[in-house]
PDB file of C-alpha atoms in Angstrom:
ATOM      1  CA  MET A   1     -56.946 -51.155  95.287  1.00  0.00           C
ATOM      2  CA  THR A   2     -53.560 -51.073  93.576  1.00  0.00           C
ATOM      3  CA  LYS A   3     -53.405 -53.039  90.371  1.00  0.00           C
ATOM      4  CA  VAL A   4     -50.339 -54.910  89.174  1.00  0.00           C
ATOM      5  CA  TYR A   5     -49.788 -55.273  85.438  1.00  0.00           C
ATOM      6  CA  GLY A   6     -47.383 -57.857  84.212  1.00  0.00           C
ATOM      7  CA  GLY A   7     -45.801 -58.372  87.643  1.00  0.00           C
ATOM      8  CA  ARG A   8     -42.165 -59.390  87.239  1.00  0.00           C
ATOM      9  CA  ARG A   9     -42.076 -58.355  83.580  1.00  0.00           C
ATOM     10  CA  VAL A  10     -42.999 -54.750  84.485  1.00  0.00           C
ATOM     11  CA  GLY A  11     -40.285 -54.741  87.146  1.00  0.00           C
ATOM     12  CA  LEU A  12     -37.697 -56.053  84.705  1.00  0.00           C
ATOM     13  CA  ALA A  13     -38.761 -53.482  82.137  1.00  0.00           C
ATOM     14  CA  CYS A  14     -38.304 -50.675  84.686  1.00  0.00           C
ATOM     15  CA  LEU A  15     -34.879 -51.984  85.586  1.00  0.00           C
ATOM     16  CA  SER A  16     -33.950 -52.141  81.926  1.00  0.00           C
ATOM     17  CA  TRP A  17     -35.016 -48.536  81.371  1.00  0.00           C
ATOM     18  CA  LEU A  18     -33.106 -47.497  84.496  1.00  0.00           C
ATOM     19  CA  ALA A  19     -29.987 -49.237  83.212  1.00  0.00           C
ATOM     20  CA  VAL A  20     -30.343 -47.452  79.871  1.00  0.00           C
ATOM     21  CA  LEU A  21     -30.787 -44.104  81.643  1.00  0.00           C
ATOM     22  CA  LEU A  22     -27.754 -44.629  83.877  1.00  0.00           C
ATOM     23  CA  SER A  23     -25.732 -45.734  80.875  1.00  0.00           C
ATOM     24  CA  PHE A  24     -26.786 -42.571  79.025  1.00  0.00           C
ATOM     25  CA  VAL A  25     -25.818 -40.358  81.981  1.00  0.00           C
ATOM     26  CA  ALA A  26     -22.461 -42.109  82.357  1.00  0.00           C
ATOM     27  CA  SER A  27     -21.879 -41.837  78.614  1.00  0.00           C
ATOM     28  CA  SER A  28     -22.712 -38.122  78.589  1.00  0.00           C
ATOM     29  CA  ARG A  29     -20.324 -37.489  81.496  1.00  0.00           C
ATOM     30  CA  ALA A  30     -17.644 -39.539  79.767  1.00  0.00           C
ATOM     31  CA  ASP A  31     -17.880 -37.225  76.755  1.00  0.00           C
ATOM     32  CA  GLU A  32     -17.207 -34.130  78.874  1.00  0.00           C
ATOM     33  CA  PRO A  33     -13.727 -32.570  78.719  1.00  0.00           C
ATOM     34  CA  VAL A  34     -11.566 -33.565  81.692  1.00  0.00           C
ATOM     35  CA  LEU A  35      -9.514 -30.666  83.060  1.00  0.00           C
ATOM     36  CA  SER A  36      -7.067 -30.634  85.956  1.00  0.00           C
ATOM     37  CA  PHE A  37      -7.490 -27.860  88.529  1.00  0.00           C
ATOM     38  CA  GLY A  38      -4.457 -27.211  90.730  1.00  0.00           C
ATOM     39  CA  VAL A  39      -4.940 -25.532  94.106  1.00  0.00           C
ATOM     40  CA  VAL A  40      -2.094 -23.894  96.022  1.00  0.00           C
ATOM     41  CA  PRO A  41      -1.515 -26.016  99.175  1.00  0.00           C
ATOM     42  CA  GLN A  42      -2.238 -23.365 101.799  1.00  0.00           C
ATOM     43  CA  THR A  43      -3.726 -26.006 104.106  1.00  0.00           C
ATOM     44  CA  ALA A  44      -3.335 -29.759 104.648  1.00  0.00           C
ATOM     45  CA  SER A  45      -4.165 -31.688 101.458  1.00  0.00           C
ATOM     46  CA  THR A  46      -7.032 -33.631 103.053  1.00  0.00           C
ATOM     47  CA  ARG A  47      -8.757 -30.465 104.248  1.00  0.00           C
ATOM     48  CA  LEU A  48      -8.010 -28.743 100.957  1.00  0.00           C
ATOM     49  CA  ALA A  49      -9.774 -31.571  99.116  1.00  0.00           C
ATOM     50  CA  GLU A  50     -12.769 -31.381 101.469  1.00  0.00           C
ATOM     51  CA  GLN A  51     -13.082 -27.662 100.732  1.00  0.00           C
ATOM     52  CA  TRP A  52     -12.517 -27.718  96.982  1.00  0.00           C
ATOM     53  CA  LEU A  53     -14.083 -30.964  95.704  1.00  0.00           C
ATOM     54  CA  PRO A  54     -17.724 -29.797  96.123  1.00  0.00           C
ATOM     55  CA  PHE A  55     -16.808 -26.478  94.490  1.00  0.00           C
ATOM     56  CA  LEU A  56     -15.132 -28.130  91.502  1.00  0.00           C
ATOM     57  CA  ASP A  57     -17.927 -30.690  91.104  1.00  0.00           C
ATOM     58  CA  GLU A  58     -20.560 -27.942  90.981  1.00  0.00           C
ATOM     59  CA  VAL A  59     -18.593 -25.690  88.629  1.00  0.00           C
ATOM     60  CA  GLY A  60     -17.895 -28.661  86.371  1.00  0.00           C
ATOM     61  CA  ARG A  61     -21.566 -29.668  86.324  1.00  0.00           C
ATOM     62  CA  ARG A  62     -22.615 -26.167  85.288  1.00  0.00           C
ATOM     63  CA  ALA A  63     -19.862 -25.806  82.693  1.00  0.00           C
ATOM     64  CA  GLY A  64     -20.271 -29.272  81.198  1.00  0.00           C
ATOM     65  CA  VAL A  65     -16.735 -30.349  82.072  1.00  0.00           C
ATOM     66  CA  ARG A  66     -15.049 -32.546  84.668  1.00  0.00           C
ATOM     67  CA  LEU A  67     -12.680 -30.584  86.902  1.00  0.00           C
ATOM     68  CA  VAL A  68     -10.189 -32.882  88.624  1.00  0.00           C
ATOM     69  CA  PHE A  69      -8.722 -31.610  91.901  1.00  0.00           C
ATOM     70  CA  ARG A  70      -4.935 -31.495  92.075  1.00  0.00           C
ATOM     71  CA  THR A  71      -2.467 -30.029  94.571  1.00  0.00           C
ATOM     72  CA  ALA A  72       1.127 -30.584  95.699  1.00  0.00           C
ATOM     73  CA  LYS A  73       2.851 -31.639  98.915  1.00  0.00           C
ATOM     74  CA  ASP A  74       3.943 -28.063  99.651  1.00  0.00           C
ATOM     75  CA  ILE A  75       4.161 -24.631  98.056  1.00  0.00           C
ATOM     76  CA  PRO A  76       7.636 -25.101  96.453  1.00  0.00           C
ATOM     77  CA  ALA A  77       6.392 -28.337  94.822  1.00  0.00           C
ATOM     78  CA  PHE A  78       3.324 -26.453  93.595  1.00  0.00           C
ATOM     79  CA  GLU A  79       5.602 -23.815  92.064  1.00  0.00           C
ATOM     80  CA  ALA A  80       7.518 -26.552  90.235  1.00  0.00           C
ATOM     81  CA  ALA A  81       4.250 -27.973  88.880  1.00  0.00           C
ATOM     82  CA  LEU A  82       3.191 -24.525  87.661  1.00  0.00           C
ATOM     83  CA  ALA A  83       6.551 -24.063  85.943  1.00  0.00           C
ATOM     84  CA  GLU A  84       5.947 -27.330  84.080  1.00  0.00           C
ATOM     85  CA  GLY A  85       2.397 -26.321  83.118  1.00  0.00           C
ATOM     86  CA  ALA A  86       1.066 -29.360  84.969  1.00  0.00           C
ATOM     87  CA  TYR A  87      -2.423 -27.928  85.582  1.00  0.00           C
ATOM     88  CA  ASP A  88      -5.070 -26.914  83.039  1.00  0.00           C
ATOM     89  CA  PHE A  89      -6.521 -24.458  85.563  1.00  0.00           C
ATOM     90  CA  ALA A  90      -4.829 -23.296  88.750  1.00  0.00           C
ATOM     91  CA  TYR A  91      -5.712 -21.281  91.829  1.00  0.00           C
ATOM     92  CA  MET A  92      -2.389 -19.674  92.729  1.00  0.00           C
ATOM     93  CA  ASN A  93      -1.136 -16.716  94.714  1.00  0.00           C
ATOM     94  CA  PRO A  94      -0.801 -13.358  92.919  1.00  0.00           C
ATOM     95  CA  TYR A  95       2.995 -13.393  92.875  1.00  0.00           C
ATOM     96  CA  HIS A  96       2.999 -16.918  91.424  1.00  0.00           C
ATOM     97  CA  TYR A  97       0.739 -15.587  88.701  1.00  0.00           C
ATOM     98  CA  THR A  98       3.050 -12.726  87.717  1.00  0.00           C
ATOM     99  CA  VAL A  99       5.861 -15.273  87.290  1.00  0.00           C
ATOM    100  CA  PHE A 100       4.018 -18.145  85.612  1.00  0.00           C
ATOM    101  CA  HIS A 101       2.054 -15.855  83.331  1.00  0.00           C
ATOM    102  CA  GLN A 102       5.395 -15.179  81.642  1.00  0.00           C
ATOM    103  CA  LYS A 103       6.297 -18.853  81.403  1.00  0.00           C
ATOM    104  CA  PRO A 104       4.534 -21.201  80.671  1.00  0.00           C
ATOM    105  CA  GLY A 105       1.848 -18.582  79.950  1.00  0.00           C
ATOM    106  CA  TYR A 106      -0.982 -18.994  82.473  1.00  0.00           C
ATOM    107  CA  GLU A 107      -3.710 -16.385  81.922  1.00  0.00           C
ATOM    108  CA  GLY A 108      -5.684 -14.946  84.843  1.00  0.00           C
ATOM    109  CA  VAL A 109      -9.403 -15.330  84.094  1.00  0.00           C
ATOM    110  CA  ALA A 110     -11.147 -14.944  87.467  1.00  0.00           C
ATOM    111  CA  HIS A 111     -10.691 -13.941  91.098  1.00  0.00           C
ATOM    112  CA  GLU A 112     -12.676 -13.619  94.302  1.00  0.00           C
ATOM    113  CA  VAL A 113     -14.967 -10.606  94.676  1.00  0.00           C
ATOM    114  CA  GLY A 114     -15.625  -8.532  97.765  1.00  0.00           C
ATOM    115  CA  ARG A 115     -12.218  -8.965  99.374  1.00  0.00           C
ATOM    116  CA  ARG A 116      -8.702  -7.803  98.595  1.00  0.00           C
ATOM    117  CA  LEU A 117      -5.670  -9.863  99.629  1.00  0.00           C
ATOM    118  CA  THR A 118      -3.990  -8.708 102.831  1.00  0.00           C
ATOM    119  CA  GLY A 119      -1.119 -10.260 104.756  1.00  0.00           C
ATOM    120  CA  LEU A 120      -1.682 -10.833 108.466  1.00  0.00           C
ATOM    121  CA  ILE A 121       0.628 -11.245 111.433  1.00  0.00           C
ATOM    122  CA  VAL A 122      -1.168 -13.360 114.024  1.00  0.00           C
ATOM    123  CA  VAL A 123      -0.315 -14.132 117.651  1.00  0.00           C
ATOM    124  CA  ARG A 124      -2.001 -16.200 120.329  1.00  0.00           C
ATOM    125  CA  GLY A 125      -5.041 -14.576 121.839  1.00  0.00           C
ATOM    126  CA  ASP A 126      -3.352 -14.444 125.243  1.00  0.00           C
ATOM    127  CA  SER A 127      -0.015 -13.222 123.852  1.00  0.00           C
ATOM    128  CA  PRO A 128       1.620 -10.217 125.548  1.00  0.00           C
ATOM    129  CA  TYR A 129       2.664  -8.819 122.140  1.00  0.00           C
ATOM    130  CA  GLN A 130       0.669  -5.746 121.121  1.00  0.00           C
ATOM    131  CA  ARG A 131       2.856  -4.129 118.413  1.00  0.00           C
ATOM    132  CA  LEU A 132       5.145  -5.353 115.643  1.00  0.00           C
ATOM    133  CA  GLU A 133       8.030  -3.820 117.593  1.00  0.00           C
ATOM    134  CA  ASP A 134       7.356  -6.324 120.388  1.00  0.00           C
ATOM    135  CA  LEU A 135       8.391  -9.145 118.014  1.00  0.00           C
ATOM    136  CA  ARG A 136      11.939  -7.851 117.499  1.00  0.00           C
ATOM    137  CA  GLY A 137      14.335 -10.823 117.638  1.00  0.00           C
ATOM    138  CA  LYS A 138      11.476 -13.304 118.171  1.00  0.00           C
ATOM    139  CA  PRO A 139      10.836 -16.491 116.134  1.00  0.00           C
ATOM    140  CA  VAL A 140       8.125 -15.864 113.520  1.00  0.00           C
ATOM    141  CA  ILE A 141       6.862 -18.561 111.134  1.00  0.00           C
ATOM    142  CA  PHE A 142       5.666 -18.321 107.536  1.00  0.00           C
ATOM    143  CA  PRO A 143       4.212 -20.830 105.027  1.00  0.00           C
ATOM    144  CA  ALA A 144       6.955 -20.625 102.350  1.00  0.00           C
ATOM    145  CA  PRO A 145       9.378 -18.006 101.032  1.00  0.00           C
ATOM    146  CA  ALA A 146       7.190 -17.156  98.004  1.00  0.00           C
ATOM    147  CA  ALA A 147       3.812 -17.209  99.775  1.00  0.00           C
ATOM    148  CA  PHE A 148       2.805 -13.748  98.577  1.00  0.00           C
ATOM    149  CA  ALA A 149       0.718 -12.160 101.325  1.00  0.00           C
ATOM    150  CA  ALA A 150       1.547 -14.482 104.221  1.00  0.00           C
ATOM    151  CA  SER A 151       5.338 -14.337 103.741  1.00  0.00           C
ATOM    152  CA  ILE A 152       6.499 -11.707 101.246  1.00  0.00           C
ATOM    153  CA  LEU A 153       4.182  -8.867 102.292  1.00  0.00           C
ATOM    154  CA  THR A 154       4.408  -9.541 106.022  1.00  0.00           C
ATOM    155  CA  GLN A 155       8.211  -9.742 106.022  1.00  0.00           C
ATOM    156  CA  ALA A 156       8.340  -6.539 103.983  1.00  0.00           C
ATOM    157  CA  GLU A 157       6.299  -4.923 106.745  1.00  0.00           C
ATOM    158  CA  PHE A 158       8.874  -5.964 109.360  1.00  0.00           C
ATOM    159  CA  ALA A 159      11.673  -4.667 107.125  1.00  0.00           C
ATOM    160  CA  ARG A 160       9.875  -1.368 106.534  1.00  0.00           C
ATOM    161  CA  HIS A 161       9.817  -0.758 110.292  1.00  0.00           C
ATOM    162  CA  GLY A 162      13.420  -1.925 110.762  1.00  0.00           C
ATOM    163  CA  ILE A 163      12.379  -4.881 112.926  1.00  0.00           C
ATOM    164  CA  ALA A 164      14.691  -7.906 112.751  1.00  0.00           C
ATOM    165  CA  ILE A 165      12.992 -11.266 113.376  1.00  0.00           C
ATOM    166  CA  ALA A 166      14.027 -14.922 113.263  1.00  0.00           C
ATOM    167  CA  PRO A 167      11.970 -16.298 110.316  1.00  0.00           C
ATOM    168  CA  LYS A 168      11.184 -19.981 109.887  1.00  0.00           C
ATOM    169  CA  TYR A 169       9.235 -21.664 107.083  1.00  0.00           C
ATOM    170  CA  VAL A 170       6.716 -24.468 107.478  1.00  0.00           C
ATOM    171  CA  SER A 171       4.622 -26.329 104.914  1.00  0.00           C
ATOM    172  CA  SER A 172       1.287 -24.494 104.938  1.00  0.00           C
ATOM    173  CA  HIS A 173      -0.909 -21.789 106.440  1.00  0.00           C
ATOM    174  CA  ASP A 174      -2.407 -24.420 108.754  1.00  0.00           C
ATOM    175  CA  SER A 175       1.065 -25.240 110.063  1.00  0.00           C
ATOM    176  CA  VAL A 176       1.664 -21.545 110.763  1.00  0.00           C
ATOM    177  CA  TYR A 177      -1.526 -21.186 112.790  1.00  0.00           C
ATOM    178  CA  LEU A 178      -0.942 -24.410 114.715  1.00  0.00           C
ATOM    179  CA  GLY A 179       2.665 -23.407 115.432  1.00  0.00           C
ATOM    180  CA  VAL A 180       1.524 -20.102 116.913  1.00  0.00           C
ATOM    181  CA  LEU A 181      -1.262 -21.767 118.905  1.00  0.00           C
ATOM    182  CA  SER A 182       1.251 -24.245 120.346  1.00  0.00           C
ATOM    183  CA  GLY A 183       3.267 -21.385 121.826  1.00  0.00           C
ATOM    184  CA  HIS A 184       6.470 -22.530 120.116  1.00  0.00           C
ATOM    185  CA  TYR A 185       6.523 -19.398 117.966  1.00  0.00           C
ATOM    186  CA  ALA A 186       5.777 -15.808 118.879  1.00  0.00           C
ATOM    187  CA  ALA A 187       3.824 -15.025 115.709  1.00  0.00           C
ATOM    188  CA  GLY A 188       3.090 -16.167 112.184  1.00  0.00           C
ATOM    189  CA  GLY A 189       2.104 -14.920 108.745  1.00  0.00           C
ATOM    190  CA  GLY A 190      -1.265 -15.715 107.186  1.00  0.00           C
ATOM    191  CA  ILE A 191      -4.189 -14.305 105.222  1.00  0.00           C
ATOM    192  CA  THR A 192      -7.814 -13.611 106.073  1.00  0.00           C
ATOM    193  CA  ARG A 193      -9.316 -16.409 103.957  1.00  0.00           C
ATOM    194  CA  THR A 194      -7.253 -19.208 105.526  1.00  0.00           C
ATOM    195  CA  LEU A 195      -7.650 -17.743 109.018  1.00  0.00           C
ATOM    196  CA  GLU A 196     -11.425 -17.660 108.621  1.00  0.00           C
ATOM    197  CA  ALA A 197     -11.420 -21.243 107.333  1.00  0.00           C
ATOM    198  CA  LEU A 198      -9.915 -22.589 110.585  1.00  0.00           C
ATOM    199  CA  PRO A 199     -12.071 -24.603 112.988  1.00  0.00           C
ATOM    200  CA  GLY A 200     -13.807 -22.256 115.416  1.00  0.00           C
ATOM    201  CA  ASP A 201     -11.740 -23.138 118.485  1.00  0.00           C
ATOM    202  CA  GLN A 202      -8.454 -22.581 116.627  1.00  0.00           C
ATOM    203  CA  LYS A 203      -9.573 -19.281 115.124  1.00  0.00           C
ATOM    204  CA  ALA A 204     -10.751 -18.084 118.540  1.00  0.00           C
ATOM    205  CA  GLY A 205      -7.287 -18.788 119.954  1.00  0.00           C
ATOM    206  CA  LEU A 206      -5.557 -16.366 117.569  1.00  0.00           C
ATOM    207  CA  ARG A 207      -5.420 -12.585 117.355  1.00  0.00           C
ATOM    208  CA  VAL A 208      -4.451 -10.395 114.390  1.00  0.00           C
ATOM    209  CA  LEU A 209      -1.577  -8.163 115.460  1.00  0.00           C
ATOM    210  CA  SER A 210      -0.922  -6.392 112.156  1.00  0.00           C
ATOM    211  CA  MET A 211      -2.153  -6.189 108.554  1.00  0.00           C
ATOM    212  CA  THR A 212      -0.346  -5.206 105.353  1.00  0.00           C
ATOM    213  CA  ARG A 213      -1.767  -3.074 102.552  1.00  0.00           C
ATOM    214  CA  ASP A 214      -4.140  -4.911 100.217  1.00  0.00           C
ATOM    215  CA  TYR A 215      -3.677  -6.296  96.699  1.00  0.00           C
ATOM    216  CA  THR A 216      -5.652  -8.064  93.966  1.00  0.00           C
ATOM    217  CA  PRO A 217      -6.532 -11.536  95.303  1.00  0.00           C
ATOM    218  CA  HIS A 218      -5.528 -15.010  94.107  1.00  0.00           C
ATOM    219  CA  PRO A 219      -6.329 -15.663  90.456  1.00  0.00           C
ATOM    220  CA  VAL A 220      -7.887 -18.641  88.814  1.00  0.00           C
ATOM    221  CA  ALA A 221      -5.612 -18.957  85.792  1.00  0.00           C
ATOM    222  CA  VAL A 222      -5.819 -21.144  82.700  1.00  0.00           C
ATOM    223  CA  HIS A 223      -3.000 -22.750  80.723  1.00  0.00           C
ATOM    224  CA  PRO A 224      -2.697 -21.547  77.091  1.00  0.00           C
ATOM    225  CA  ARG A 225      -3.376 -25.072  75.780  1.00  0.00           C
ATOM    226  CA  ILE A 226      -7.027 -24.760  76.862  1.00  0.00           C
ATOM    227  CA  PRO A 227      -9.272 -23.287  74.121  1.00  0.00           C
ATOM    228  CA  ALA A 228     -10.689 -19.868  75.026  1.00  0.00           C
ATOM    229  CA  PRO A 229     -14.368 -20.898  74.588  1.00  0.00           C
ATOM    230  CA  LEU A 230     -13.873 -23.796  77.004  1.00  0.00           C
ATOM    231  CA  ALA A 231     -12.170 -21.546  79.572  1.00  0.00           C
ATOM    232  CA  ALA A 232     -15.022 -19.042  79.199  1.00  0.00           C
ATOM    233  CA  ARG A 233     -17.579 -21.745  80.070  1.00  0.00           C
ATOM    234  CA  VAL A 234     -15.741 -22.502  83.302  1.00  0.00           C
ATOM    235  CA  VAL A 235     -15.472 -18.816  84.223  1.00  0.00           C
ATOM    236  CA  ALA A 236     -19.174 -18.252  83.516  1.00  0.00           C
ATOM    237  CA  ALA A 237     -20.052 -21.202  85.758  1.00  0.00           C
ATOM    238  CA  MET A 238     -17.945 -19.741  88.577  1.00  0.00           C
ATOM    239  CA  GLN A 239     -19.547 -16.321  88.172  1.00  0.00           C
ATOM    240  CA  GLY A 240     -23.015 -17.821  88.433  1.00  0.00           C
ATOM    241  CA  LEU A 241     -22.425 -19.574  91.749  1.00  0.00           C
ATOM    242  CA  SER A 242     -23.405 -16.601  93.906  1.00  0.00           C
ATOM    243  CA  ALA A 243     -26.853 -16.409  92.276  1.00  0.00           C
ATOM    244  CA  ASP A 244     -28.385 -19.454  93.994  1.00  0.00           C
ATOM    245  CA  GLU A 245     -28.296 -21.365  97.262  1.00  0.00           C
ATOM    246  CA  THR A 246     -26.367 -24.376  95.961  1.00  0.00           C
ATOM    247  CA  GLY A 247     -23.694 -22.157  94.469  1.00  0.00           C
ATOM    248  CA  ARG A 248     -23.389 -20.032  97.591  1.00  0.00           C
ATOM    249  CA  ARG A 249     -22.954 -23.181  99.664  1.00  0.00           C
ATOM    250  CA  VAL A 250     -19.961 -24.390  97.632  1.00  0.00           C
ATOM    251  CA  LEU A 251     -18.502 -20.871  97.635  1.00  0.00           C
ATOM    252  CA  ASP A 252     -18.777 -20.854 101.407  1.00  0.00           C
ATOM    253  CA  GLY A 253     -16.814 -24.126 101.458  1.00  0.00           C
ATOM    254  CA  VAL A 254     -13.814 -22.340  99.926  1.00  0.00           C
ATOM    255  CA  ALA A 255     -14.421 -19.213 102.062  1.00  0.00           C
ATOM    256  CA  MET A 256     -15.458 -16.965  99.170  1.00  0.00           C
ATOM    257  CA  LYS A 257     -18.519 -14.759  98.634  1.00  0.00           C
ATOM    258  CA  GLY A 258     -18.359 -14.742  94.852  1.00  0.00           C
ATOM    259  CA  ILE A 259     -16.120 -14.903  91.791  1.00  0.00           C
ATOM    260  CA  ALA A 260     -15.693 -12.337  89.011  1.00  0.00           C
ATOM    261  CA  ALA A 261     -14.119 -12.530  85.568  1.00  0.00           C
ATOM    262  CA  ALA A 262     -10.636 -10.993  85.446  1.00  0.00           C
ATOM    263  CA  ARG A 263      -7.909  -9.916  83.039  1.00  0.00           C
ATOM    264  CA  ASP A 264      -4.136 -10.001  83.224  1.00  0.00           C
ATOM    265  CA  ALA A 265      -3.775  -6.279  84.023  1.00  0.00           C
ATOM    266  CA  ASP A 266      -5.663  -6.776  87.301  1.00  0.00           C
ATOM    267  CA  TRP A 267      -2.388  -8.004  88.841  1.00  0.00           C
ATOM    268  CA  ASP A 268      -0.287  -5.017  87.776  1.00  0.00           C
ATOM    269  CA  ASP A 269      -0.333  -3.859  91.417  1.00  0.00           C
ATOM    270  CA  VAL A 270       1.635  -7.000  92.301  1.00  0.00           C
ATOM    271  CA  ARG A 271       3.998  -6.555  89.349  1.00  0.00           C
ATOM    272  CA  GLY A 272       4.707  -3.064  90.644  1.00  0.00           C
ATOM    273  CA  LEU A 273       6.465  -4.580  93.669  1.00  0.00           C
ATOM    274  CA  ASP A 274       9.155  -5.998  91.333  1.00  0.00           C
ATOM    275  CA  ILE A 275       9.692  -9.138  93.432  1.00  0.00           C
ATOM    276  CA  SER A 276      12.588 -11.263  92.146  1.00  0.00           C
ATOM    277  CA  LEU A 277      12.300 -14.322  94.387  1.00  0.00           C
ATOM    278  CA  LEU A 278      11.126 -16.813  91.722  1.00  0.00           C
ATOM    279  CA  ARG A 279      12.850 -15.467  88.629  1.00  0.00           C
ATOM    280  CA  HIS A 280      14.971 -18.615  88.466  1.00  0.00           C
ATOM    281  CA  TRP A 281      11.885 -20.362  87.031  1.00  0.00           C
ATOM    282  CA  LEU A 282      12.163 -17.987  84.072  1.00  0.00           C
ATOM    283  CA  GLY A 283      15.853 -18.663  83.533  1.00  0.00           C
ATOM    284  CA  GLN A 284      16.759 -15.270  84.970  1.00  0.00           C
ATOM    285  CA  VAL A 285      19.553 -14.559  87.427  1.00  0.00           C
ATOM    286  CA  VAL A 286      18.280 -13.390  90.813  1.00  0.00           C
ATOM    287  CA  GLU A 287      20.542 -10.660  92.135  1.00  0.00           C
TER     288      GLU A 287
END
């Protein structure tokens, strides 16, 4: 037979202890550093948040910080935010990094492992186009002028083969894929990670027509105002995600297999392209 001791008083005591415990947990979380984490808007902001919030929550829990998700309405607005140093941490494209490392001084500290960054030209699965040459004079869409792999590398591939196209820019990678699926555009530029993150029926409706050469992938970069030991805690937490089931689940949510520590020189392959598109952010004249 179950015995009851003190009845209501025991229940009130338990509630009191629970309140103290919750207060302690809330207090301990309140003492954690709060850091903004900007994510390049490759997809719609609602879907971007769905993908990244679990990742940031788990990394923050392991690092003992609170990582607050931030993005921008489109890629040009994200570039403006980077130029202002608006984010403590940022996941940006490699070309963005080579620019905003110079000013305001973002430092690349991590990147995805197991996959290099490649630009893709995609067409509808039932498209008659089989070669880049088939797209000569056709309307082709891209996320934004400075989207590194999806726009810069893919358009360089057309130029290298002497193929003139009619480029058009839309707000995100999602908009590119949907525009191609709709049949309004012959082809579009994207990358493997965002293509793989599409809902199954959309991904099945697209076909990769061409791929560019590969480069070091998107960095996670930290603003110079963040102390190095604090940044190192966040990087260590990211590196540890692939070691357990919970971590692998949040990595899968952002379509990554793992994350490795990085250094600035890792993006020298991108610097070697000598792209001038965003030099205006550095106060330089673009010729």
